[in-house]
Short mmCIF file of C-alpha atoms in Angstrom, two decimals:
data_model
loop_
_atom_site.label_atom_id
_atom_site.label_comp_id
_atom_site.label_asym_id
_atom_site.label_seq_id
_atom_site.Cartn_x
_atom_site.Cartn_y
_atom_site.Cartn_z
CA MET A 68 10.88 -72.23 76.68
CA ASN A 69 13.20 -73.11 79.34
CA THR A 70 14.30 -69.47 80.00
CA PRO A 71 16.25 -69.72 83.44
CA ASP A 72 14.21 -67.68 85.99
CA SER A 73 17.56 -65.83 86.58
CA ASP A 74 17.38 -64.53 82.91
CA ARG A 75 17.69 -60.55 82.81
CA LEU A 76 14.94 -60.13 80.14
CA GLU A 77 12.53 -62.80 82.07
CA GLN A 78 13.07 -60.71 85.22
CA LEU A 79 12.09 -57.48 83.59
CA ASN A 80 9.19 -59.08 81.84
CA ARG A 81 7.80 -60.11 85.47
CA ARG A 82 8.44 -56.57 86.87
CA LEU A 83 6.44 -55.24 83.99
CA ALA A 84 3.39 -57.89 84.34
CA ALA A 85 3.15 -57.05 88.25
CA PHE A 86 3.31 -53.14 87.19
CA ALA A 87 0.27 -53.50 84.96
CA ARG A 88 -1.60 -56.07 86.96
CA ALA A 89 -1.20 -53.82 90.19
CA ARG A 90 -2.90 -51.02 88.19
CA ASP A 91 -5.73 -52.98 86.54
CA TRP A 92 -4.14 -51.74 83.29
CA GLU A 93 -4.09 -54.90 81.66
CA GLU A 94 -7.62 -54.32 79.99
CA PHE A 95 -5.68 -51.49 78.02
CA HIS A 96 -2.66 -53.87 76.86
CA SER A 97 -4.25 -55.31 73.97
CA PRO A 98 -1.63 -56.57 71.44
CA LYS A 99 -3.38 -53.67 68.98
CA ASN A 100 -3.01 -51.01 71.68
CA LEU A 101 0.63 -52.11 72.82
CA SER A 102 1.62 -51.81 69.15
CA MET A 103 0.38 -48.18 68.88
CA ALA A 104 2.26 -47.31 72.24
CA LEU A 105 5.30 -49.14 70.89
CA ILE A 106 5.47 -47.20 67.72
CA ALA A 107 4.77 -43.86 69.71
CA GLU A 108 7.93 -44.44 71.75
CA ALA A 109 9.87 -45.39 68.67
CA ALA A 110 8.98 -41.95 67.17
CA GLU A 111 10.19 -40.01 70.24
CA LEU A 112 13.47 -41.77 69.69
CA VAL A 113 13.24 -40.91 65.68
CA GLU A 114 12.56 -37.02 67.09
CA HIS A 115 15.79 -36.88 68.73
CA PHE A 116 17.73 -37.76 65.87
CA GLN A 117 15.45 -35.91 63.07
CA TRP A 118 17.57 -32.66 62.34
CA LEU A 119 20.97 -34.13 63.17
CA THR A 120 23.41 -35.70 60.67
CA GLN A 121 24.37 -39.26 60.86
CA ALA A 122 27.78 -38.31 62.40
CA GLU A 123 25.83 -36.31 65.22
CA SER A 124 23.73 -39.07 65.84
CA ALA A 125 26.62 -40.97 66.75
CA ALA A 126 27.98 -38.56 68.94
CA LEU A 127 25.22 -37.33 71.10
CA PRO A 128 25.95 -34.96 74.14
CA ALA A 129 25.22 -36.26 77.64
CA ASP A 130 21.78 -34.90 78.20
CA LYS A 131 20.53 -35.90 74.84
CA ARG A 132 22.28 -39.51 75.37
CA GLU A 133 20.28 -40.08 78.63
CA ALA A 134 17.10 -39.03 76.78
CA VAL A 135 17.86 -41.47 74.14
CA ARG A 136 18.42 -43.98 76.67
CA LEU A 137 15.45 -43.62 78.19
CA GLU A 138 13.44 -43.75 75.03
CA LEU A 139 15.22 -46.81 74.26
CA ALA A 140 14.08 -48.19 77.21
CA ASP A 141 10.31 -47.27 76.94
CA ILE A 142 10.64 -49.34 73.48
CA LEU A 143 11.86 -52.31 75.07
CA ILE A 144 9.25 -52.03 77.86
CA TYR A 145 6.16 -52.10 75.08
CA LEU A 146 7.98 -55.02 73.16
CA VAL A 147 8.50 -56.98 76.36
CA ARG A 148 4.60 -56.45 77.22
CA LEU A 149 3.82 -57.43 73.42
CA GLY A 150 5.88 -60.64 74.29
CA GLU A 151 4.13 -61.63 77.48
CA ARG A 152 0.76 -60.73 75.96
CA LEU A 153 1.23 -63.05 72.79
CA ASP A 154 3.18 -65.66 74.59
CA ILE A 155 6.53 -64.88 72.29
CA ASP A 156 9.78 -65.63 73.53
CA LEU A 157 11.58 -62.27 72.01
CA ILE A 158 15.23 -63.56 72.00
CA GLN A 159 14.41 -66.97 70.34
CA ALA A 160 12.30 -65.24 67.93
CA ALA A 161 15.30 -62.88 67.02
CA HIS A 162 17.64 -65.71 66.56
CA ASP A 163 15.15 -67.49 64.30
CA LYS A 164 14.73 -64.26 62.14
CA MET A 165 18.45 -63.92 62.10
CA ASP A 166 18.69 -67.85 60.73
CA LEU A 167 16.46 -66.34 58.09
CA ASN A 168 18.77 -63.28 57.38
CA GLU A 169 21.79 -65.31 56.98
CA LYS A 170 20.47 -67.43 54.37
CA ARG A 171 18.93 -64.18 52.68
CA PHE A 172 22.06 -62.23 52.80
CA PRO A 173 25.44 -64.38 52.47
CA VAL A 174 28.31 -62.49 53.10
CA GLU A 175 30.14 -63.18 49.72
CA LYS A 176 27.03 -61.50 47.96
CA VAL A 177 26.32 -58.48 50.08
CA ARG A 178 29.48 -57.45 51.63
CA GLY A 179 30.35 -53.86 51.24
CA LEU A 180 27.43 -53.20 49.20
CA ALA A 181 25.26 -50.21 49.96
CA ARG A 182 22.67 -51.19 47.50
CA ARG A 183 22.08 -54.77 49.34
CA ALA A 184 22.14 -53.22 52.54
CA SER A 185 18.95 -51.47 51.77
CA GLU A 186 17.30 -55.03 51.26
CA TYR A 187 18.14 -55.49 54.87
CA ASP A 188 14.54 -55.55 55.57
CA MET B 959 28.07 -53.37 83.44
CA ASN B 960 28.94 -56.62 84.46
CA THR B 961 26.74 -58.43 82.31
CA PRO B 962 27.74 -62.14 82.39
CA ASP B 963 28.55 -63.59 79.05
CA SER B 964 26.06 -66.23 79.13
CA ASP B 965 23.37 -63.43 79.26
CA ARG B 966 20.93 -64.39 76.51
CA LEU B 967 20.25 -60.83 75.35
CA GLU B 968 24.18 -60.29 75.53
CA GLN B 969 24.52 -63.30 73.33
CA LEU B 970 22.18 -61.94 70.94
CA ASN B 971 24.05 -58.90 70.59
CA ARG B 972 27.42 -60.54 69.95
CA ARG B 973 25.46 -62.18 67.07
CA LEU B 974 24.15 -59.01 65.54
CA ALA B 975 27.34 -57.20 65.77
CA ALA B 976 29.27 -60.13 63.98
CA PHE B 977 26.43 -60.20 61.31
CA ALA B 978 26.78 -56.40 60.25
CA ARG B 979 30.55 -56.38 60.83
CA ALA B 980 30.98 -59.43 58.23
CA ARG B 981 28.53 -57.70 55.77
CA ASP B 982 30.71 -54.05 56.18
CA TRP B 983 27.22 -52.73 57.16
CA GLU B 984 28.31 -50.92 60.15
CA GLU B 985 28.96 -47.52 58.08
CA PHE B 986 24.96 -47.85 57.57
CA HIS B 987 24.10 -48.35 61.19
CA SER B 988 24.19 -44.90 62.34
CA PRO B 989 21.99 -44.26 65.37
CA LYS B 990 19.90 -42.02 63.07
CA ASN B 991 19.76 -44.76 60.49
CA LEU B 992 18.53 -47.35 62.87
CA SER B 993 16.04 -45.35 64.77
CA MET B 994 14.32 -45.27 60.82
CA ALA B 995 14.76 -48.92 60.77
CA LEU B 996 13.19 -49.76 63.97
CA ILE B 997 10.24 -47.36 63.33
CA ALA B 998 9.90 -49.19 59.82
CA GLU B 999 9.51 -52.45 61.50
CA ALA B 1000 7.25 -51.22 64.16
CA ALA B 1001 4.91 -50.05 61.72
CA GLU B 1002 4.81 -53.49 60.01
CA LEU B 1003 3.74 -54.71 63.39
CA VAL B 1004 1.05 -51.98 63.57
CA GLU B 1005 -0.08 -53.05 60.09
CA HIS B 1006 -1.06 -56.31 61.24
CA PHE B 1007 -3.26 -55.27 64.03
CA GLN B 1008 -4.88 -52.12 62.09
CA TRP B 1009 -8.17 -53.27 60.99
CA LEU B 1010 -8.34 -55.60 63.65
CA THR B 1011 -10.42 -55.14 66.80
CA GLN B 1012 -8.67 -55.37 70.10
CA ALA B 1013 -10.27 -58.79 70.81
CA GLU B 1014 -9.20 -59.70 67.52
CA SER B 1015 -5.42 -58.55 68.04
CA ALA B 1016 -5.14 -60.91 71.51
CA ALA B 1017 -6.24 -64.10 69.39
CA LEU B 1018 -4.61 -64.23 66.29
CA PRO B 1019 -4.58 -67.25 63.74
CA ALA B 1020 -1.40 -69.36 63.82
CA ASP B 1021 -0.12 -67.93 60.31
CA LYS B 1022 -0.68 -64.43 61.85
CA ARG B 1023 0.79 -64.94 64.96
CA GLU B 1024 3.88 -66.27 63.29
CA ALA B 1025 4.13 -63.22 61.16
CA VAL B 1026 3.59 -61.07 64.19
CA ARG B 1027 6.34 -63.37 66.01
CA LEU B 1028 8.91 -62.18 63.25
CA GLU B 1029 8.04 -58.53 63.46
CA LEU B 1030 8.78 -58.53 67.19
CA ALA B 1031 11.94 -60.21 66.24
CA ASP B 1032 12.85 -57.44 63.64
CA ILE B 1033 12.06 -54.72 66.31
CA LEU B 1034 14.10 -56.40 68.98
CA ILE B 1035 17.00 -56.68 66.37
CA TYR B 1036 17.18 -53.14 65.71
CA LEU B 1037 16.64 -52.14 69.42
CA VAL B 1038 19.88 -54.21 70.29
CA ARG B 1039 21.92 -52.58 67.51
CA LEU B 1040 21.18 -49.19 68.86
CA GLY B 1041 22.03 -50.26 72.37
CA GLU B 1042 25.11 -51.57 70.95
CA ARG B 1043 26.02 -48.34 68.94
CA LEU B 1044 25.23 -46.04 71.74
CA ASP B 1045 26.87 -48.37 74.33
CA ILE B 1046 23.43 -48.68 76.28
CA ASP B 1047 22.44 -51.54 78.61
CA LEU B 1048 18.72 -51.94 77.42
CA ILE B 1049 17.49 -53.90 80.39
CA GLN B 1050 19.30 -51.52 82.91
CA ALA B 1051 17.78 -48.53 81.13
CA ALA B 1052 14.33 -50.26 81.38
CA HIS B 1053 14.85 -50.78 85.11
CA ASP B 1054 15.78 -47.02 85.48
CA LYS B 1055 12.62 -46.30 83.61
CA MET B 1056 10.33 -48.39 85.61
CA ASP B 1057 11.73 -46.65 88.93
CA LEU B 1058 10.53 -43.55 87.42
CA ASN B 1059 7.18 -44.96 86.51
CA GLU B 1060 6.37 -46.12 89.67
CA LYS B 1061 6.83 -42.80 91.10
CA ARG B 1062 4.95 -41.37 88.52
CA PHE B 1063 2.12 -43.69 88.69
CA PRO B 1064 1.58 -44.88 92.47
CA VAL B 1065 -1.09 -47.78 92.51
CA GLU B 1066 -3.33 -46.19 95.02
CA LYS B 1067 -3.70 -43.10 92.67
CA VAL B 1068 -4.27 -44.66 89.21
CA ARG B 1069 -5.71 -48.37 89.73
CA GLY B 1070 -8.37 -48.88 87.53
CA LEU B 1071 -8.66 -45.49 86.04
CA ALA B 1072 -8.50 -45.54 82.37
CA ARG B 1073 -8.33 -41.63 82.06
CA ARG B 1074 -4.79 -42.33 84.00
CA ALA B 1075 -3.60 -45.31 82.01
CA SER B 1076 -3.48 -42.63 78.80
CA GLU B 1077 -1.00 -40.79 81.01
CA TYR B 1078 1.27 -44.02 80.91
CA ASP B 1079 3.65 -42.20 78.55
CA MET C 903 -16.22 -24.31 55.86
CA ASN C 904 -17.10 -22.64 52.88
CA THR C 905 -14.81 -24.55 50.81
CA PRO C 906 -15.85 -24.24 47.25
CA ASP C 907 -16.79 -27.54 45.30
CA SER C 908 -14.14 -27.09 42.91
CA ASP C 909 -11.38 -27.08 45.53
CA ARG C 910 -8.78 -29.79 44.53
CA LEU C 911 -8.57 -31.31 48.31
CA GLU C 912 -12.34 -31.42 48.44
CA GLN C 913 -12.63 -33.17 45.29
CA LEU C 914 -10.22 -35.73 46.30
CA ASN C 915 -12.25 -36.03 49.72
CA ARG C 916 -15.33 -36.92 47.90
CA ARG C 917 -13.73 -39.58 46.00
CA LEU C 918 -12.14 -41.39 48.77
CA ALA C 919 -15.65 -41.18 50.92
CA ALA C 920 -17.45 -42.67 47.86
CA PHE C 921 -14.66 -45.50 47.63
CA ALA C 922 -15.07 -46.37 51.27
CA ARG C 923 -18.68 -46.15 51.25
CA ALA C 924 -19.02 -48.24 47.98
CA ARG C 925 -17.02 -51.16 49.78
CA ASP C 926 -18.70 -51.06 53.04
CA TRP C 927 -15.27 -50.19 54.61
CA GLU C 928 -16.42 -47.46 56.50
CA GLU C 929 -16.96 -49.32 59.82
CA PHE C 930 -12.96 -49.91 59.84
CA HIS C 931 -12.26 -46.42 59.32
CA SER C 932 -12.39 -45.47 63.09
CA PRO C 933 -10.25 -42.63 63.63
CA LYS C 934 -8.05 -44.95 65.79
CA ASN C 935 -7.83 -47.53 62.99
CA LEU C 936 -6.92 -44.79 60.22
CA SER C 937 -4.24 -43.32 62.75
CA MET C 938 -2.68 -46.98 62.43
CA ALA C 939 -2.92 -46.97 58.63
CA LEU C 940 -1.48 -43.49 58.28
CA ILE C 941 1.48 -44.15 60.46
CA ALA C 942 2.27 -47.45 58.41
CA GLU C 943 2.25 -45.53 55.25
CA ALA C 944 4.50 -43.08 56.85
CA ALA C 945 6.88 -45.66 57.76
CA GLU C 946 7.19 -46.99 54.13
CA LEU C 947 8.27 -43.47 53.40
CA VAL C 948 10.84 -43.74 55.90
CA GLU C 949 12.07 -46.97 54.88
CA HIS C 950 12.45 -45.67 51.22
CA PHE C 951 15.07 -43.23 52.96
CA GLN C 952 16.65 -44.99 56.01
CA TRP C 953 19.93 -46.34 54.39
CA LEU C 954 20.33 -43.22 52.18
CA THR C 955 22.66 -40.00 52.80
CA GLN C 956 20.42 -36.75 53.05
CA ALA C 957 21.99 -36.01 49.60
CA GLU C 958 21.05 -39.26 48.33
CA SER C 959 17.35 -38.66 49.52
CA ALA C 960 17.20 -35.58 47.70
CA ALA C 961 18.39 -36.83 44.26
CA LEU C 962 16.24 -40.12 44.04
CA PRO C 963 16.54 -42.30 40.79
CA ALA C 964 13.25 -42.24 38.75
CA ASP C 965 11.92 -45.73 39.82
CA LYS C 966 12.22 -44.73 43.44
CA ARG C 967 10.82 -41.19 43.03
CA GLU C 968 7.92 -42.66 41.76
CA ALA C 969 7.84 -45.56 44.45
CA VAL C 970 8.03 -42.42 46.94
CA ARG C 971 5.30 -40.46 45.00
CA LEU C 972 2.66 -43.33 45.58
CA GLU C 973 3.62 -43.41 49.34
CA LEU C 974 3.25 -39.72 49.75
CA ALA C 975 -0.09 -40.18 47.94
CA ASP C 976 -1.04 -43.18 50.64
CA ILE C 977 -0.47 -40.72 53.63
CA LEU C 978 -2.59 -37.91 52.00
CA ILE C 979 -5.13 -40.33 51.24
CA TYR C 980 -5.43 -41.57 55.10
CA LEU C 981 -5.00 -37.96 56.09
CA VAL C 982 -7.89 -36.81 54.17
CA ARG C 983 -10.17 -39.67 55.59
CA LEU C 984 -9.26 -38.90 59.08
CA GLY C 985 -10.21 -35.20 58.22
CA GLU C 986 -13.39 -36.40 56.63
CA ARG C 987 -14.22 -38.82 59.88
CA LEU C 988 -13.26 -36.13 62.51
CA ASP C 989 -15.02 -33.22 60.20
CA ILE C 990 -11.70 -31.18 60.34
CA ASP C 991 -10.54 -28.87 57.54
CA LEU C 992 -7.00 -29.65 57.12
CA ILE C 993 -5.94 -26.75 55.42
CA GLN C 994 -7.58 -24.19 57.87
CA ALA C 995 -5.93 -26.48 60.45
CA ALA C 996 -2.64 -26.03 58.88
CA HIS C 997 -3.16 -22.06 58.75
CA ASP C 998 -4.00 -22.21 62.46
CA LYS C 999 -0.80 -24.28 63.31
CA MET C 1000 1.36 -22.00 61.20
CA ASP C 1001 -0.05 -18.93 62.79
CA LEU C 1002 1.08 -20.54 66.22
CA ASN C 1003 4.55 -21.64 64.82
CA GLU C 1004 5.31 -17.84 63.69
CA LYS C 1005 4.77 -16.60 67.07
CA ARG C 1006 6.88 -19.60 68.52
CA PHE C 1007 9.99 -19.19 66.09
CA PRO C 1008 10.17 -15.48 65.03
CA VAL C 1009 12.65 -15.22 62.30
CA GLU C 1010 15.21 -12.85 64.23
CA LYS C 1011 15.24 -15.36 66.85
CA VAL C 1012 15.79 -18.84 65.23
CA ARG C 1013 17.12 -17.83 61.77
CA GLY C 1014 20.26 -20.25 60.81
CA LEU C 1015 20.27 -21.77 64.26
CA ALA C 1016 20.47 -25.48 64.06
CA ARG C 1017 19.65 -25.73 67.73
CA ARG C 1018 16.01 -23.88 67.20
CA ALA C 1019 15.51 -26.13 64.31
CA SER C 1020 15.08 -28.77 66.55
CA GLU C 1021 12.27 -27.05 68.32
CA TYR C 1022 10.19 -27.08 65.20
CA ASP C 1023 8.08 -29.53 66.70
CA MET D 1459 0.83 -28.88 36.78
CA ASN D 1460 -1.42 -26.27 36.05
CA THR D 1461 -2.45 -26.13 39.50
CA PRO D 1462 -4.04 -22.51 39.83
CA ASP D 1463 -2.60 -19.88 42.17
CA SER D 1464 -5.75 -19.61 44.09
CA ASP D 1465 -5.91 -23.37 44.97
CA ARG D 1466 -5.55 -23.71 48.76
CA LEU D 1467 -3.04 -26.29 48.89
CA GLU D 1468 -0.80 -24.24 46.66
CA GLN D 1469 -1.41 -21.30 48.75
CA LEU D 1470 -0.38 -23.37 51.83
CA ASN D 1471 2.70 -24.76 50.11
CA ARG D 1472 3.85 -21.18 49.52
CA ARG D 1473 3.46 -20.04 52.97
CA LEU D 1474 5.41 -23.17 54.48
CA ALA D 1475 8.24 -22.78 51.97
CA ALA D 1476 8.51 -19.02 52.55
CA PHE D 1477 8.63 -19.68 56.39
CA ALA D 1478 11.23 -22.18 55.86
CA ARG D 1479 13.28 -20.05 53.89
CA ALA D 1480 13.08 -17.01 56.13
CA ARG D 1481 14.43 -19.07 58.90
CA ASP D 1482 17.35 -20.70 56.69
CA TRP D 1483 16.01 -23.95 57.65
CA GLU D 1484 15.87 -25.49 54.13
CA GLU D 1485 19.21 -26.98 54.75
CA PHE D 1486 17.60 -29.45 57.28
CA HIS D 1487 14.74 -30.25 55.41
CA SER D 1488 16.17 -33.03 53.08
CA PRO D 1489 13.44 -35.73 52.24
CA LYS D 1490 15.26 -38.02 54.54
CA ASN D 1491 14.76 -35.59 57.59
CA LEU D 1492 11.24 -34.68 56.54
CA SER D 1493 10.05 -38.25 56.46
CA MET D 1494 11.35 -38.51 60.15
CA ALA D 1495 9.57 -35.34 61.26
CA LEU D 1496 6.42 -36.71 59.73
CA ILE D 1497 6.27 -39.93 61.13
CA ALA D 1498 7.05 -38.19 64.57
CA GLU D 1499 3.70 -36.22 63.94
CA ALA D 1500 2.08 -39.21 62.95
CA ALA D 1501 3.10 -41.05 65.98
CA GLU D 1502 1.59 -38.00 68.10
CA LEU D 1503 -1.61 -38.56 66.35
CA VAL D 1504 -1.42 -42.31 67.20
CA GLU D 1505 -0.66 -41.64 70.83
CA HIS D 1506 -4.05 -39.65 71.41
CA PHE D 1507 -5.94 -42.72 70.31
CA GLN D 1508 -3.70 -45.52 71.64
CA TRP D 1509 -5.79 -46.34 74.70
CA LEU D 1510 -9.07 -45.33 73.31
CA THR D 1511 -11.86 -47.85 72.03
CA GLN D 1512 -12.37 -47.33 68.48
CA ALA D 1513 -16.22 -45.74 69.45
CA GLU D 1514 -14.16 -43.37 71.80
CA SER D 1515 -11.64 -42.43 68.99
CA ALA D 1516 -14.48 -41.31 67.00
CA ALA D 1517 -16.38 -39.09 69.76
CA LEU D 1518 -13.67 -37.09 71.18
CA PRO D 1519 -14.29 -34.46 73.77
CA ALA D 1520 -13.73 -30.80 72.53
CA ASP D 1521 -9.93 -30.47 73.88
CA LYS D 1522 -8.90 -33.72 72.46
CA ARG D 1523 -10.47 -33.20 69.41
CA GLU D 1524 -8.49 -29.58 69.25
CA ALA D 1525 -5.45 -31.23 69.93
CA VAL D 1526 -5.96 -33.97 67.22
CA ARG D 1527 -6.73 -31.18 64.62
CA LEU D 1528 -3.35 -29.58 65.24
CA GLU D 1529 -1.77 -33.06 64.99
CA LEU D 1530 -3.31 -33.54 61.40
CA ALA D 1531 -2.24 -30.08 60.58
CA ASP D 1532 1.35 -30.97 61.47
CA ILE D 1533 1.03 -33.88 59.37
CA LEU D 1534 -0.05 -32.20 56.72
CA ILE D 1535 2.61 -29.32 56.66
CA TYR D 1536 5.38 -32.05 56.59
CA LEU D 1537 3.43 -33.76 53.84
CA VAL D 1538 3.39 -30.37 51.75
CA ARG D 1539 7.17 -29.90 52.45
CA LEU D 1540 7.96 -33.15 51.19
CA GLY D 1541 5.68 -32.49 47.94
CA GLU D 1542 7.77 -29.42 47.55
CA ARG D 1543 11.16 -30.68 48.00
CA LEU D 1544 10.65 -33.60 45.55
CA ASP D 1545 8.46 -31.39 43.23
CA ILE D 1546 5.64 -34.09 43.67
CA ASP D 1547 1.92 -32.83 43.02
CA LEU D 1548 0.45 -34.62 45.88
CA ILE D 1549 -3.27 -34.16 44.91
CA GLN D 1550 -2.51 -35.44 41.37
CA ALA D 1551 -0.45 -38.52 43.18
CA ALA D 1552 -3.41 -39.33 45.44
CA HIS D 1553 -5.67 -39.71 42.30
CA ASP D 1554 -3.18 -42.00 40.48
CA LYS D 1555 -2.94 -44.00 43.50
CA MET D 1556 -6.83 -44.17 43.73
CA ASP D 1557 -7.01 -45.30 39.95
CA LEU D 1558 -4.66 -48.11 41.12
CA ASN D 1559 -6.83 -49.14 44.19
CA GLU D 1560 -9.97 -48.72 42.08
CA LYS D 1561 -8.27 -51.66 39.59
CA ARG D 1562 -6.95 -53.71 42.85
CA PHE D 1563 -10.12 -53.74 44.90
CA PRO D 1564 -13.27 -53.87 42.55
CA VAL D 1565 -16.56 -53.37 44.53
CA GLU D 1566 -17.92 -56.73 43.70
CA LYS D 1567 -15.05 -58.60 45.07
CA VAL D 1568 -14.57 -56.78 48.25
CA ARG D 1569 -17.63 -55.34 49.43
CA GLY D 1570 -18.44 -56.05 53.08
CA LEU D 1571 -15.53 -58.38 53.26
CA ALA D 1572 -13.36 -57.39 56.41
CA ARG D 1573 -10.57 -59.61 55.00
CA ARG D 1574 -9.98 -57.80 52.06
CA ALA D 1575 -10.40 -54.53 54.02
CA SER D 1576 -7.08 -55.69 55.38
CA GLU D 1577 -5.44 -55.50 51.94
CA TYR D 1578 -6.31 -51.92 51.64
CA ASP D 1579 -2.70 -51.27 51.53
#
């Protein structure tokens, strides 16, 4: 994959792998279990926003914003662990998916149409 | 944040922002809505693993592995969008969270203990 | 539990158990796996609402409403399966939880306060 | 819907509606918001099982079983609220979905086949 050692995501990946290895936690880190841990973190993010309006969710007070920041961190942590366990280059995967999205949603066809936005996934 | 322009995650971020902007989809991308989109993608990942044993989840056939790869991509895409909307440096956030985790779970206290692993989050 | 045989939820429970048994699917229905299946269905519900405003989510067109109706069905199906596997009376559990909620959120303390609503769970 | 007033699920429904109404919380209970609250509860269930084996998840110690019981309660509570807000009879919806499932998964075609089980949804 030729990811340079200096890549920030790769550095995080190495830190997370070392953390799990030092604690003998790798046996718990099956992709099945990690997918459960990831969605549990995603739900903690959702919980922060569940009673807010959309506008409120974009203008969080400082303490809530910090809590949300650490939820995003947790999601990234489990996502990187999954990438490591399954030997998947996450950034490359995202670019491959965006290549597909650009074909599926050409600008001239979907611009400004809420209807089409609902097909984003 | 001093993220170099050449950073791979930052490059992905710029691509995703341009994609949404070109389609006038930014109005739909409130943090509240993006958190819903992210968890929906996380659930598609979970769905791939729900009837598999842990061992099966670590040894996916090629077609399933490719499908899983694109689910991880979708999760990263929405995570990066959330980071952009909330002006959060995801990698920095993950390191900050790991600083906390290293204090919460010292090696000598939790090594090899399944019980403690369940407290990982 | 003294649930009368004529109870509608108990009748559904018996139908679902017979369905799984007839297909030899009970081996897949561990609580762990069923929790994954349940959250995957919950996410399909979320997906219907992710780009809608709150007002739009309360005024669905007929075809979308029917799709949402069947998502709620899927969630109930897995919830009832979990109750059966773990020998839990769901309705009794909900009343027990509401007894707790009524103590936690007395009317005079939380009425009309959005702030408190965010503590509902 | 002809649900008898004595139906246990209908009684729970009335209790939950009265609880929200007394607190002026109905404005927060849009289907969009309730779907978020429901998935957040589903994730708390998943969290209980994420590091357990399937066998462990079927043999919970008493304190964990009680915690799981209250998570199932929370899911049912939000599911019933959604049914009320959208005027959907949950039990009828589940039977309608099972009619579809019985056609989609005939016994002679799927019995004992793990492969097919993965198509359950």
